[in-house]
Short mmCIF file of C-alpha atoms in Angstrom, two decimals:
data_model
loop_
_atom_site.label_atom_id
_atom_site.label_comp_id
_atom_site.label_asym_id
_atom_site.label_seq_id
_atom_site.Cartn_x
_atom_site.Cartn_y
_atom_site.Cartn_z
CA MET S 1 45.40 106.20 12.38
CA PRO S 2 42.49 103.34 12.48
CA ARG S 3 38.96 105.02 12.01
CA GLY S 4 35.74 103.23 11.86
CA ARG S 5 32.50 102.00 13.71
CA TYR S 6 31.48 99.75 16.24
CA SER S 7 27.91 98.39 17.11
CA LEU S 8 27.11 98.08 20.77
CA HIS S 9 24.35 95.71 21.83
CA ASP S 10 22.73 93.84 24.66
CA PRO S 11 25.09 90.84 25.21
CA HIS S 12 21.96 88.88 26.41
CA ASP S 13 19.22 89.48 24.39
CA HIS S 14 21.21 91.74 21.40
CA THR S 15 19.00 94.42 21.62
CA PRO S 16 20.77 97.32 19.68
CA LEU S 17 21.94 99.98 22.11
CA ALA S 18 24.34 102.35 19.97
CA GLU S 19 26.66 102.96 16.72
CA GLU S 20 30.03 103.89 18.25
CA HIS S 21 32.24 106.09 15.43
CA PHE S 22 35.54 106.09 16.44
CA HIS S 23 39.57 107.25 15.56
CA CYS S 24 42.52 106.24 18.05
CA ALA S 25 46.51 106.65 17.07
CA THR S 26 49.29 105.40 18.85
CA GLY S 27 52.21 108.03 19.76
CA PRO S 28 55.36 108.51 21.59
CA SER S 29 53.51 109.49 24.52
CA GLY S 30 50.99 106.60 24.52
CA TRP S 31 47.39 105.97 22.99
CA ARG S 32 44.39 108.27 22.47
CA TYR S 33 40.63 106.75 21.42
CA VAL S 34 37.55 109.45 20.55
CA SER S 35 34.44 108.69 19.58
CA GLN S 36 30.85 109.80 19.48
CA LEU S 37 27.56 107.91 20.04
CA THR S 38 24.30 107.71 18.62
CA ALA S 39 21.63 105.74 19.37
CA PRO S 40 19.71 103.59 16.71
CA SER S 41 17.31 106.28 16.06
CA GLY S 42 20.13 108.58 14.98
CA ASP S 43 20.02 110.56 18.39
CA HIS S 44 23.48 111.86 19.95
CA LEU S 45 24.47 109.49 23.04
CA GLY S 46 27.35 110.81 24.30
CA SER S 47 31.19 110.23 23.68
CA VAL S 48 34.53 109.21 24.97
CA ASP S 49 37.95 110.90 25.26
CA LEU S 50 40.49 108.63 26.72
CA ALA S 51 44.22 109.16 26.86
CA LEU S 52 46.94 106.55 27.76
CA ASP S 53 50.00 106.94 28.70
CA ASP S 54 53.27 104.79 27.66
CA LEU S 55 52.69 102.25 30.25
CA GLY S 56 48.94 102.16 29.78
CA ARG S 57 47.90 104.18 32.52
CA PRO S 58 44.85 106.53 32.10
CA VAL S 59 46.38 109.77 31.85
CA ARG S 60 42.85 111.70 30.66
CA LEU S 61 39.35 110.58 30.54
CA GLU S 62 36.12 112.28 29.53
CA LEU S 63 32.77 110.62 29.01
CA HIS S 64 29.83 112.35 28.23
CA ALA S 65 26.15 110.30 28.44
CA ALA S 66 22.40 112.07 29.03
CA SER S 67 24.31 115.41 29.72
CA TRP S 68 26.38 113.81 32.67
CA GLN S 69 30.10 114.29 32.70
CA ILE S 70 33.23 112.44 33.99
CA ARG S 71 36.32 113.30 34.06
CA GLY S 72 39.38 111.05 35.50
CA ALA S 73 42.59 110.09 35.22
CA ALA S 74 45.08 107.83 37.30
CA LEU S 75 45.97 109.66 40.62
CA ASP S 76 46.31 107.94 43.72
CA GLY S 77 44.79 104.87 42.31
CA VAL S 78 42.17 106.37 40.06
CA THR S 79 40.49 109.69 40.87
CA TRP S 80 37.77 111.39 38.88
CA VAL S 81 34.76 114.19 39.11
CA ARG S 82 31.13 113.41 38.06
CA THR S 83 29.00 116.33 37.23
CA ASP S 84 24.77 116.24 37.28
CA PRO S 85 22.87 117.70 33.88
CA THR S 86 22.67 120.59 35.96
CA GLY S 87 26.17 121.33 36.51
CA THR S 88 25.68 122.78 39.83
CA HIS S 89 26.43 119.76 41.96
CA ALA S 90 30.05 117.79 41.17
CA THR S 91 30.86 114.89 43.17
CA GLU S 92 34.75 113.52 43.34
CA GLY S 93 35.88 109.75 43.67
CA ASN S 94 38.90 107.91 44.38
CA VAL S 95 39.36 104.14 44.45
CA ARG S 96 42.57 102.05 44.87
CA ALA S 97 42.00 100.71 41.41
CA HIS S 98 44.15 100.23 38.17
CA ALA S 99 41.96 102.03 35.56
CA PHE S 100 38.41 102.66 34.33
CA THR S 101 36.28 100.58 32.09
CA GLY S 102 32.87 101.22 30.48
CA SER S 103 30.66 100.25 27.33
CA SER S 104 33.00 101.56 25.03
CA PRO S 105 35.48 99.07 23.31
CA ALA S 106 37.94 101.70 23.88
CA PHE S 107 38.32 100.35 27.62
CA LEU S 108 39.18 96.60 26.48
CA VAL S 109 41.94 97.95 24.45
CA ALA S 110 43.11 100.24 27.46
CA THR S 111 42.87 96.96 29.71
CA ALA S 112 44.76 94.56 27.67
CA ARG S 113 47.53 97.69 27.14
CA LEU S 114 47.79 98.02 30.96
CA LEU S 115 48.39 94.31 31.46
CA ARG S 116 50.49 93.85 28.48
CA LEU S 117 50.06 90.05 29.23
CA THR S 118 52.13 86.85 27.09
CA PRO S 119 50.37 83.67 26.14
CA SER S 120 49.08 81.91 29.49
CA ARG S 121 46.32 80.14 30.84
CA THR S 122 47.44 82.03 34.04
CA PRO S 123 45.24 84.96 35.02
CA THR S 124 46.22 88.26 36.08
CA ARG S 125 43.70 89.94 38.29
CA VAL S 126 42.79 93.88 37.82
CA ARG S 127 40.88 96.22 39.68
CA LEU S 128 38.78 98.58 37.46
CA VAL S 129 36.19 101.67 38.01
CA ALA S 130 33.00 101.17 35.67
CA PHE S 131 30.78 104.05 34.60
CA THR S 132 27.16 102.70 33.69
CA GLU S 133 25.18 104.41 31.40
CA PRO S 134 22.95 106.48 31.02
CA VAL S 135 24.00 108.32 34.40
CA LEU S 136 27.85 107.33 34.19
CA ALA S 137 27.28 105.76 37.56
CA PRO S 138 30.39 104.71 39.26
CA ARG S 139 30.77 100.90 40.31
CA THR S 140 34.42 98.98 41.05
CA LEU S 141 34.82 95.72 40.14
CA ASP S 142 37.50 92.91 39.59
CA GLN S 143 38.30 91.17 36.79
CA SER S 144 40.70 88.50 35.90
CA TRP S 145 42.37 88.55 32.28
CA ALA S 146 44.46 86.03 30.69
CA LEU S 147 45.99 85.99 26.97
CA VAL S 148 45.01 82.57 25.67
CA LYS S 149 46.77 82.77 22.22
CA SER S 150 48.14 85.09 19.77
CA GLU S 151 47.76 84.10 16.14
CA ALA S 152 49.13 85.73 13.05
CA HIS S 153 46.24 86.07 9.94
CA ALA S 154 47.46 86.90 6.36
CA THR S 155 45.87 90.29 5.17
CA ASP S 156 46.20 92.25 1.91
CA ASN S 157 48.32 94.74 4.37
CA GLY S 158 50.67 92.30 5.77
CA PRO S 159 50.41 89.74 8.78
CA LEU S 160 47.87 91.03 11.31
CA THR S 161 47.97 89.66 14.75
CA VAL S 162 44.89 88.88 16.43
CA ASP S 163 44.97 88.16 20.36
CA GLU S 164 42.36 86.26 22.26
CA TYR S 165 41.39 87.02 25.91
CA GLN S 166 39.64 85.25 28.57
CA VAL S 167 38.03 87.75 30.73
CA THR S 168 36.50 86.56 34.09
CA ALA S 169 34.24 89.04 36.14
CA LEU S 170 35.09 87.93 39.78
CA ASP S 171 32.33 88.81 41.13
CA THR S 172 29.69 86.72 39.34
CA GLY S 173 32.56 83.87 37.62
CA GLU S 174 31.04 85.04 33.76
CA GLN S 175 33.51 84.21 31.28
CA HIS S 176 33.93 86.19 27.97
CA SER S 177 36.22 86.09 25.35
CA VAL S 178 37.67 89.34 23.83
CA HIS S 179 39.64 89.08 20.25
CA LEU S 180 42.01 92.44 19.79
CA ALA S 181 44.12 93.40 16.69
CA GLY S 182 46.36 96.15 17.91
CA ASP S 183 44.17 99.16 19.10
CA VAL S 184 40.99 97.13 17.36
CA VAL S 185 38.51 95.13 18.60
CA LEU S 186 37.81 92.57 16.44
CA ALA S 187 34.62 90.75 18.78
CA ALA S 188 33.69 91.01 22.49
CA PRO S 189 30.21 90.29 24.03
CA GLY S 190 28.00 93.26 22.90
CA VAL S 191 30.58 94.83 20.75
CA GLU S 192 30.95 94.47 16.68
CA LEU S 193 33.33 95.80 14.32
CA GLU S 194 30.81 96.76 11.53
CA ASP S 195 33.50 99.28 9.63
CA LEU S 196 37.26 99.80 9.78
CA GLU S 197 39.36 102.23 7.29
CA SER S 198 42.57 101.58 7.87
CA PRO S 199 44.67 98.87 9.63
CA PRO S 200 45.03 98.48 13.51
CA SER S 201 47.94 100.28 15.00
CA VAL S 202 50.50 97.86 16.32
CA PHE S 203 51.62 98.80 19.95
CA ASP S 204 55.53 98.64 20.58
#
């Protein structure tokens, strides 16, 4: 069960945004990721709880940020309920999308798991619903993903396969690289892996 810490920063000016303490695990029914976020000041910012089925679809998502809450799942596309800080108003949303995304590295692993790409320069298009902090406002976006290469690296625990993806935002054309090893993000815009207590899990 990988357990560790990511640091999150603004990908443009590198302003520190948060630290995300996480643990995740694969199982016969899929994959689960749980994390707590803290601000640079040490204040609690929120949490992420994401569970995927064995096909990579989000069967449960629970996000908390600034007293806002999202509960969602793959249902007729993706469906969610967003609750305001007072708890008096809950709004439902549904979009014909493939999955969710957001600032947590968990969503990069989840999207890669959903797409299950083989090395190719041919991109695959995916529609996602992003929840933007601090109020978890939903936004539908389209990306294309391509698995550029997979390389095995020698480690003390045996070979570790690192996958490099090229991700393109289809609304702006902006491209960036994402490096994954199993269910851990090694490098991505705005994400740095600061600490990892055990090796990444390998998906079947």
